mmCIF file of C-alpha atoms and ligand atoms in Angstrom:
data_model
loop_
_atom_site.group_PDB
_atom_site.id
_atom_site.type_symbol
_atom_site.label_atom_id
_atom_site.label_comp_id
_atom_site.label_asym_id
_atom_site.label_seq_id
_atom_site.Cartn_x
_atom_site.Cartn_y
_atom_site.Cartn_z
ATOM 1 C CA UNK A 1 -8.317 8.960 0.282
ATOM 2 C CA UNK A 2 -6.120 11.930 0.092
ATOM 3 C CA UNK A 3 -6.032 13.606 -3.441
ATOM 4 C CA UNK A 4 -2.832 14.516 -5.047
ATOM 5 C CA UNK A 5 -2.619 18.114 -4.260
ATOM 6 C CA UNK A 6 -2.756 17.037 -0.427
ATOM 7 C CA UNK A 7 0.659 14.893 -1.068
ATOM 8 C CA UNK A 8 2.252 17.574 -3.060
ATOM 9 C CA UNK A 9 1.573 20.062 0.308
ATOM 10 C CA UNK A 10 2.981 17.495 2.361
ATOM 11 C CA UNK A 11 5.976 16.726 0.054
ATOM 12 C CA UNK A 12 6.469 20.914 0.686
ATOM 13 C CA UNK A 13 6.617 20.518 3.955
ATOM 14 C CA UNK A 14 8.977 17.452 4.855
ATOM 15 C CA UNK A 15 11.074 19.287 2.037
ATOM 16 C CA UNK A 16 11.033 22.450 4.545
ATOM 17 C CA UNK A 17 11.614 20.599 7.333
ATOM 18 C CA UNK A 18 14.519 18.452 6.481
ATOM 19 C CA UNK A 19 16.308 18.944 3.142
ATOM 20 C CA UNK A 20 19.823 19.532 3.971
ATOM 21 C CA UNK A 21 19.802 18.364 7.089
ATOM 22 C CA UNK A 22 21.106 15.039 8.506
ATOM 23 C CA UNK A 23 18.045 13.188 9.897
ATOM 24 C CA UNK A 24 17.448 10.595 12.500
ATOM 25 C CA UNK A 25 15.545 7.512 10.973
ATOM 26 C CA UNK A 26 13.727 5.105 13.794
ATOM 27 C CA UNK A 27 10.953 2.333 13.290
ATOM 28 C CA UNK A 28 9.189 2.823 16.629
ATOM 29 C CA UNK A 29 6.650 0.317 15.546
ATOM 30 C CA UNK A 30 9.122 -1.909 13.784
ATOM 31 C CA UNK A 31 7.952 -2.704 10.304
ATOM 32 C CA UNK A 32 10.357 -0.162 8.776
ATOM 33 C CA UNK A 33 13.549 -0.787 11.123
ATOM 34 C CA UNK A 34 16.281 -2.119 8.714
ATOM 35 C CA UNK A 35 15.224 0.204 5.965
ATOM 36 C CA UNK A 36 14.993 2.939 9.286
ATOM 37 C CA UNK A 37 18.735 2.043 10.419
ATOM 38 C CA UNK A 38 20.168 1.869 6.592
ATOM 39 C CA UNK A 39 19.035 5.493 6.644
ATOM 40 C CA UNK A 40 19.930 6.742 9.832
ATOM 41 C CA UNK A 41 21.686 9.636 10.444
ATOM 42 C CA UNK A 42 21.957 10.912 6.507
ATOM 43 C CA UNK A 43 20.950 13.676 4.766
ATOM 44 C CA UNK A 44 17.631 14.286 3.128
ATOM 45 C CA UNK A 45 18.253 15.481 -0.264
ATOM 46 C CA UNK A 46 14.215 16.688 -1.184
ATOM 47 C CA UNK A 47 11.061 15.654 -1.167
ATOM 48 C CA UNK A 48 8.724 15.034 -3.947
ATOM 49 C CA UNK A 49 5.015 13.804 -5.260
ATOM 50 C CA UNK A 50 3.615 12.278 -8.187
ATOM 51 C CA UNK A 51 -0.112 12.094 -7.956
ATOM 52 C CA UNK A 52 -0.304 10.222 -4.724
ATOM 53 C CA UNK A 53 2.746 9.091 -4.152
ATOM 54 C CA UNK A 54 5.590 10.350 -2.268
ATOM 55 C CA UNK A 55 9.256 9.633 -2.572
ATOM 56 C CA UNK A 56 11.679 11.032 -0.202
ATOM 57 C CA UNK A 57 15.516 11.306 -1.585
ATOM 58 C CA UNK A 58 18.597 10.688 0.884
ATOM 59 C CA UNK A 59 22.429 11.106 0.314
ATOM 60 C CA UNK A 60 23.393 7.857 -0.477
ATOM 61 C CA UNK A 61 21.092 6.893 -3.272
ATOM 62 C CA UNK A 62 17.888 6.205 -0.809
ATOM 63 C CA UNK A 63 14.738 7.292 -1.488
ATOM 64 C CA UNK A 64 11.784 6.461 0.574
ATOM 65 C CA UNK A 65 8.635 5.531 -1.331
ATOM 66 C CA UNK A 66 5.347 6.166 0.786
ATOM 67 C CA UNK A 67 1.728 6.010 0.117
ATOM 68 C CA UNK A 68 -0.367 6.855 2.254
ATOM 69 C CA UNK A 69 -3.601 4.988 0.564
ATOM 70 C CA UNK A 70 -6.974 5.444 2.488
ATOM 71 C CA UNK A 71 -6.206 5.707 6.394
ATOM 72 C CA UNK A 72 -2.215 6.977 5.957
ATOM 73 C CA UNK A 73 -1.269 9.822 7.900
ATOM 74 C CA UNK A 74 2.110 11.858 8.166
ATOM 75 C CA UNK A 75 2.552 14.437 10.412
ATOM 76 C CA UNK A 76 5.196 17.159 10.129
ATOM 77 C CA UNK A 77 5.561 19.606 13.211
ATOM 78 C CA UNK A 78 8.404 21.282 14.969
ATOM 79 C CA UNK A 79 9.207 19.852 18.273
ATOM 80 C CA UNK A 80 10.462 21.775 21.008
ATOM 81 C CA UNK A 81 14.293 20.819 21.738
ATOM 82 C CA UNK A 82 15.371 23.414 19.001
ATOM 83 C CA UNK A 83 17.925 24.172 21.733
ATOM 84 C CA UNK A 84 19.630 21.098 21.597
ATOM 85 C CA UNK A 85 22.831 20.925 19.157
ATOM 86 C CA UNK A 86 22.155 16.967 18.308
ATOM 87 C CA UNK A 87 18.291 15.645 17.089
ATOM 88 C CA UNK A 88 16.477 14.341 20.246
ATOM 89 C CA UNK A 89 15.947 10.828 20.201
ATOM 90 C CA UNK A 90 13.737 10.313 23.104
ATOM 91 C CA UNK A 91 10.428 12.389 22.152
ATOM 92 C CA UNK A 92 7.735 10.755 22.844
ATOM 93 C CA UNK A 93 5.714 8.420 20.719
ATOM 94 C CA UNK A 94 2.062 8.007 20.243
ATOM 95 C CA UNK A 95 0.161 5.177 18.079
ATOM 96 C CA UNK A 96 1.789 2.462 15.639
ATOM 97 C CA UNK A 97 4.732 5.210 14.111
ATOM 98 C CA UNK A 98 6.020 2.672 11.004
ATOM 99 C CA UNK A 99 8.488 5.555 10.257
ATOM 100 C CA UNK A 100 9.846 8.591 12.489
ATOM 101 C CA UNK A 101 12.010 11.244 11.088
ATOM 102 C CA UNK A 102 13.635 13.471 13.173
ATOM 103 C CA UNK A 103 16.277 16.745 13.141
ATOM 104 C CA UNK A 104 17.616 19.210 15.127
ATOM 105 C CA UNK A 105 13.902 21.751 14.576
ATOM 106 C CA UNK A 106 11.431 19.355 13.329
ATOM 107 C CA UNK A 107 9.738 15.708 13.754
ATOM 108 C CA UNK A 108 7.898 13.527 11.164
ATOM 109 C CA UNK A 109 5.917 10.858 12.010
ATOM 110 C CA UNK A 110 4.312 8.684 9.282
ATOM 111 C CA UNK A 111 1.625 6.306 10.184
ATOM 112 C CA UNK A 112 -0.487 3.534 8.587
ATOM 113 C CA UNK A 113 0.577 3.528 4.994
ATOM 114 C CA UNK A 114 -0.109 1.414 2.423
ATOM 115 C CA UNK A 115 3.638 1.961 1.132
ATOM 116 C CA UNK A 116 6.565 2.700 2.790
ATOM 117 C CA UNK A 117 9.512 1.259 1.469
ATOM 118 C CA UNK A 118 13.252 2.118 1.204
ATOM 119 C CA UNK A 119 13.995 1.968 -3.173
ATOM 120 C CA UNK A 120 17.081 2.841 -5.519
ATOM 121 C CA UNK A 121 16.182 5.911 -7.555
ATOM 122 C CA UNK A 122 15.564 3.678 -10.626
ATOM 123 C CA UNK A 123 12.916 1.577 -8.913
ATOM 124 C CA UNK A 124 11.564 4.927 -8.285
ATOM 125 C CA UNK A 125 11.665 6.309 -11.780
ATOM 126 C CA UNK A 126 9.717 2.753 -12.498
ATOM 127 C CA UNK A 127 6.831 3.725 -10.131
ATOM 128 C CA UNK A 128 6.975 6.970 -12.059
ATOM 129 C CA UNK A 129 6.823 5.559 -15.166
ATOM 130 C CA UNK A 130 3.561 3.489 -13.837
ATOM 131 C CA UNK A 131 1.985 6.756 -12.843
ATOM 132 C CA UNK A 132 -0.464 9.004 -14.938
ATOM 133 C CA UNK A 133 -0.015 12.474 -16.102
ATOM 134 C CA UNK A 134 0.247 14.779 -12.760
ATOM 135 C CA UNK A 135 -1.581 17.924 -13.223
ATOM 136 C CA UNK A 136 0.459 19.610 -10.506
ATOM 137 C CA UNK A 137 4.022 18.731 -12.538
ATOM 138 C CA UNK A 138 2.752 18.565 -16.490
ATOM 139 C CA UNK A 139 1.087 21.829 -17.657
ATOM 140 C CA UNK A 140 0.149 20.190 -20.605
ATOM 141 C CA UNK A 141 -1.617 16.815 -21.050
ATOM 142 C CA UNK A 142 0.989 14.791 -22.621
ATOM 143 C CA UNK A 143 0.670 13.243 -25.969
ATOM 144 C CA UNK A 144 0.771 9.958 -24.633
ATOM 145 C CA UNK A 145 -2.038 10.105 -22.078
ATOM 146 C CA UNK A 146 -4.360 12.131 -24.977
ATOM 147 C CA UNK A 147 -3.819 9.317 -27.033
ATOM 148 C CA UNK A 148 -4.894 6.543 -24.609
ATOM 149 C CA UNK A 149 -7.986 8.944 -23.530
ATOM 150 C CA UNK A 150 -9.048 8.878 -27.523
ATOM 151 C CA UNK A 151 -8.924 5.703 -27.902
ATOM 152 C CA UNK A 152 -10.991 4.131 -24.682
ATOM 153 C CA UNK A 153 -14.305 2.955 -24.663
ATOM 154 C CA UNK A 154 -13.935 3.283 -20.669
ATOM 155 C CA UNK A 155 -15.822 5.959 -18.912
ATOM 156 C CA UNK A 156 -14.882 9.322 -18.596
ATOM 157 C CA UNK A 157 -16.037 9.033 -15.221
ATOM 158 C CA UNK A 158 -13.420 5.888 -14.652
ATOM 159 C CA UNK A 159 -10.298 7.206 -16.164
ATOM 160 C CA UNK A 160 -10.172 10.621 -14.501
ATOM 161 C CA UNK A 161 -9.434 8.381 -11.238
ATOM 162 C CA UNK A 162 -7.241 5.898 -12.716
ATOM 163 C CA UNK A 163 -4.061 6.485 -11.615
ATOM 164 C CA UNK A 164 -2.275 4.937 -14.497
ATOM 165 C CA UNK A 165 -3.853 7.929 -16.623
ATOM 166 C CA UNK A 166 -4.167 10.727 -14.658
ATOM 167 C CA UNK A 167 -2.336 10.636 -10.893
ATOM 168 C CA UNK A 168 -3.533 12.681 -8.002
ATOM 169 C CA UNK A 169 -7.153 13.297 -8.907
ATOM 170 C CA UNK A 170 -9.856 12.237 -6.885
ATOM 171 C CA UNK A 171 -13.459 12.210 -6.343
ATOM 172 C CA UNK A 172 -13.981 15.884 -5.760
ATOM 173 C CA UNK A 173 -11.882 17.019 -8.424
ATOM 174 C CA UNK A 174 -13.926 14.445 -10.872
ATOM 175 C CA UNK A 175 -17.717 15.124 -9.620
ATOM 176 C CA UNK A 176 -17.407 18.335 -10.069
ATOM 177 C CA UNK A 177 -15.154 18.943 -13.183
ATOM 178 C CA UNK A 178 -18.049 16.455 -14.466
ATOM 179 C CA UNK A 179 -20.426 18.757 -13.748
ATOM 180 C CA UNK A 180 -18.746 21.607 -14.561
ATOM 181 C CA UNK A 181 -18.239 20.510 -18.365
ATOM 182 C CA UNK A 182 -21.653 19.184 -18.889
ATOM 183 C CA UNK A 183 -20.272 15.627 -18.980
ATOM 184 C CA UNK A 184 -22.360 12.671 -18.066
ATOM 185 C CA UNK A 185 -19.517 10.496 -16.422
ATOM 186 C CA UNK A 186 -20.671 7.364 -18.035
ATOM 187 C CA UNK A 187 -19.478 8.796 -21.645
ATOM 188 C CA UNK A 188 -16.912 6.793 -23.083
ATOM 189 C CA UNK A 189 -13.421 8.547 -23.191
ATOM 190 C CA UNK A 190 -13.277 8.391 -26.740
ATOM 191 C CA UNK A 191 -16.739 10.024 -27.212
ATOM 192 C CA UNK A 192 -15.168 12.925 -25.566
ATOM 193 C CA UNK A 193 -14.016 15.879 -27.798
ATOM 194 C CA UNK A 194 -10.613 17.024 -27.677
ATOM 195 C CA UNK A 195 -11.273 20.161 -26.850
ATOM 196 C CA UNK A 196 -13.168 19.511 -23.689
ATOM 197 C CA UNK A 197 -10.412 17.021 -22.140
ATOM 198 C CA UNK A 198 -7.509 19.785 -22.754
ATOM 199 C CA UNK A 199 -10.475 22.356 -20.977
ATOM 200 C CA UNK A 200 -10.736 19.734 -18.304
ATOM 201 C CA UNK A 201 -7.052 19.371 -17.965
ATOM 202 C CA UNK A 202 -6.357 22.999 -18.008
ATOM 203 C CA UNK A 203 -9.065 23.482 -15.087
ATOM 204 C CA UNK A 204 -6.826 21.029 -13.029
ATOM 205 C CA UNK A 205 -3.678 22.529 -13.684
ATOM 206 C CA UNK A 206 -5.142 25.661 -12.348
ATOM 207 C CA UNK A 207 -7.357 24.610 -9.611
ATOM 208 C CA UNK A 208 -5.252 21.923 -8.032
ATOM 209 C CA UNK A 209 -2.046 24.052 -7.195
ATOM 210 C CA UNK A 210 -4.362 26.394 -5.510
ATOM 211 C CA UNK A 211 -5.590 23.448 -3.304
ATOM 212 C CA UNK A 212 -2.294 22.595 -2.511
ATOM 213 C CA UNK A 213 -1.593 26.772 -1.467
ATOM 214 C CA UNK A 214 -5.041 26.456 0.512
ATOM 215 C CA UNK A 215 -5.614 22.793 2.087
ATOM 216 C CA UNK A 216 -9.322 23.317 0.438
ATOM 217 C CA UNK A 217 -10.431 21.583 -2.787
ATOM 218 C CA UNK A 218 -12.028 25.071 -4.449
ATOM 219 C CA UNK A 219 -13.501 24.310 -7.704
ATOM 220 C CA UNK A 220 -16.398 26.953 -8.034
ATOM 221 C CA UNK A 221 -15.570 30.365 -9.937
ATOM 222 C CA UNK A 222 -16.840 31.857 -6.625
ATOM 223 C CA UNK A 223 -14.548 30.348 -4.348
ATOM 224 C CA UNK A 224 -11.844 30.105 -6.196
ATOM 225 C CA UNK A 225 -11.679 34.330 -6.652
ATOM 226 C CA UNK A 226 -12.794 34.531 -3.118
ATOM 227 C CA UNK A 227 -9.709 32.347 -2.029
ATOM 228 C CA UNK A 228 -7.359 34.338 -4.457
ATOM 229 C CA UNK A 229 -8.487 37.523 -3.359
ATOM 230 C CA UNK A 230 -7.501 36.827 0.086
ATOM 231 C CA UNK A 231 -3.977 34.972 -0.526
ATOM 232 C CA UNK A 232 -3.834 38.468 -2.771
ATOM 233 C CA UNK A 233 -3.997 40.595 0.838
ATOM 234 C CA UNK A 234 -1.190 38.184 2.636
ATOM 235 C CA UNK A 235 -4.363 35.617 4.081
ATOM 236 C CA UNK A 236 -4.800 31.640 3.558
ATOM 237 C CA UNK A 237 -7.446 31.478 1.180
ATOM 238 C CA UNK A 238 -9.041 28.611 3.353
ATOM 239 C CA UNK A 239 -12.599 29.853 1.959
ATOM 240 C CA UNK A 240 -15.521 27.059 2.628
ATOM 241 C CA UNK A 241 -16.040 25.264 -0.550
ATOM 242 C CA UNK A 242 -19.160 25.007 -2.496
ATOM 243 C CA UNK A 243 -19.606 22.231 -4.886
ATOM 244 C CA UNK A 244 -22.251 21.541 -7.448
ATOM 245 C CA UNK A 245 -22.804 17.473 -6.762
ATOM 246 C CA UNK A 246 -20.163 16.469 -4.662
ATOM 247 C CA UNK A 247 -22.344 15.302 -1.451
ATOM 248 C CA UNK A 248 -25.262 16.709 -3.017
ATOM 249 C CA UNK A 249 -27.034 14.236 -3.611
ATOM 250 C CA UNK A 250 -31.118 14.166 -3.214
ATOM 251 C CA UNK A 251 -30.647 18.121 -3.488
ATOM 252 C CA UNK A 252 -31.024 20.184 -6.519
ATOM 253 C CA UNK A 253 -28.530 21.119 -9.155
ATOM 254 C CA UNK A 254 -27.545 24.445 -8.720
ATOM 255 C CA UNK A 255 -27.461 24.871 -13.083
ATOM 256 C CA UNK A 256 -30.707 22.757 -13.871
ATOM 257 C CA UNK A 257 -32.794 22.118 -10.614
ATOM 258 C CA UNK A 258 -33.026 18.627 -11.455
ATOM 259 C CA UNK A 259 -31.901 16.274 -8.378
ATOM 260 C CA UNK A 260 -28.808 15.392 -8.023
ATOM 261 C CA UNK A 261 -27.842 10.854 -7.678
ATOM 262 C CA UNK A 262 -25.394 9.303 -6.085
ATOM 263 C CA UNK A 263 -24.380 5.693 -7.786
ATOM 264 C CA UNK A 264 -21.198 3.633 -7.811
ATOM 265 C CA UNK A 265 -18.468 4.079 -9.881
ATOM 266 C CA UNK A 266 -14.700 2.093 -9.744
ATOM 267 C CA UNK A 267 -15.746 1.218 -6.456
ATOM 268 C CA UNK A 268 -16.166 4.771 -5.266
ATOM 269 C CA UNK A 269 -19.281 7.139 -5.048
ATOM 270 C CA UNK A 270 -20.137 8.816 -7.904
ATOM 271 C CA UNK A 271 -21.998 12.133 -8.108
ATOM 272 C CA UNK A 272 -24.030 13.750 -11.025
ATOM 273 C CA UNK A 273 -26.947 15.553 -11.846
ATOM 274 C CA UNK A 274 -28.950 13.329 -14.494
ATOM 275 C CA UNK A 275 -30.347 16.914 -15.852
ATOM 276 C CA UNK A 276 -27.811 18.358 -17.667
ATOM 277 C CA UNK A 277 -24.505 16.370 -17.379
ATOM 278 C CA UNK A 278 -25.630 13.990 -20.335
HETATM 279 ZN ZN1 ZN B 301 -28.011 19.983 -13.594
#
């Protein structure tokens, strides 16, 4: 599953490729072809995320809802007919394309989402409003969500990946934030003090934009000035990550030595170190 900061990179880059441009809408594999032919031909407005979703804004009062859920994939590249004075229509296409985008420089090709769907800005201001905090649009945690964290008896573990709460994190993000803080992810989100879910919070907001700068999810102090020093000197920052517990498991913990487990959590692995996350 792609985490949120990999949506927000790709909402950058269909905004780069087509805002402002009129844009030819197809359905090569069919399943999007009346919403595709509604949008044919009109300008993209901007591109946007919330935690893992993306919504796409045309002239006209369209916006494209996508989500890419597990196996979704949406490739952005330049094609080569940058000569031509009209968007190509006959580049080739490979696999089941449920939307194509195309312009005059560029061609977008979405494939295998859960969500693709054509809505009126107000349906998607509802999805919004459905949607957690986003650490890569709210600097600070908003009232609301603090509330709801200090009052469940749900796990820590749990609500840092449920999108209703907190949109765009995933397992990386949580195993090792976990760890980081000395949290056993089975504590109950009440049980955790204040202070520690703004220090949480504040570690996304930093960490997260840098993985959408870098493609990498950097968590460690390490990496993370490694990958700043080089996007300091004009480079990437694509350092190789290090984690703590993600994948770690039957290894030792880098703090304690104990050995790291790997159990089940909201359906989805779960990594800790039983030493000294409790
Ligand atoms: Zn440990």
């Amino acid at each position: 599953m792609p985490e949120g900061h990999t949506i927000h990179a790709l909402a950058g880059r269909v905004q780069d490729a087509f805002a402002g441009t009129p844009v030819r809408f197809s359905s090569p594999q069919g399943r999007f072809a009346e919403s595709a032919a509604a949008l044919d031909g009109a300008c993209v407005e901007s591109a946007e995320a919330h935690g893992k979703h993306l919504a796409i804004h045309v002239e006209g009062e369209q916006v494209v809802h996508v989500h890419l859920g597990l196996f979704g994939r949406f490739g952005v590249r330049q094609h080569r007919r940058v000569d031509r004075g009209e968007p190509p229509t006959d580049l080739p296409v490979a696999g089941q394309v449920r939307m194509r985008m195309v312009n005059r420089t560029h061609v977008g090709d979405l494939r295998g989402p859960i969500v693709c769907e054509l809505v009126t800005p107000t349906e998607w201001r509802e999805v919004r409003a459905g949607l957690g905090a986003d650490p890569l649009r709210d600097d600070r945690l908003p009232d609301a969500v603090r509330d709801r964290l200090a009052r469940t008896r749900r796990a820590i573990g749990a609500v840092l990946m449920d999108q209703s709460l907190v949109a765009g994190v995933g397992n990386v993000y949580r195993a090792e934030l976990l760890h980081r803080h000395e949290l056993d992810p089975h504590t109950p989100a009440r049980d955790v003090p204040a202070g520690v879910v703004t220090a949480i919070w504040d570690d996304l907001v930093r960490l997260m934009p840098l993985g959408v700068r870098t493609g990498r999810i950097l968590v460690s102090d390490s990496d993370v000035e490694r990958a700043e020093a080089l996007i300091a000197k004009g480079g990437t920052g694509r350092v190789r990550p290090h984690y703590a517990v993600y994948r770690r498991h039957g290894k030792p913990c880098p703090r304690c030595g104990e050995t790291v487990v790997k159990e089940t959590m909201a359906g989805r692995n779960l990594f800790r170190c039983p030493g000294c996350q409790r």
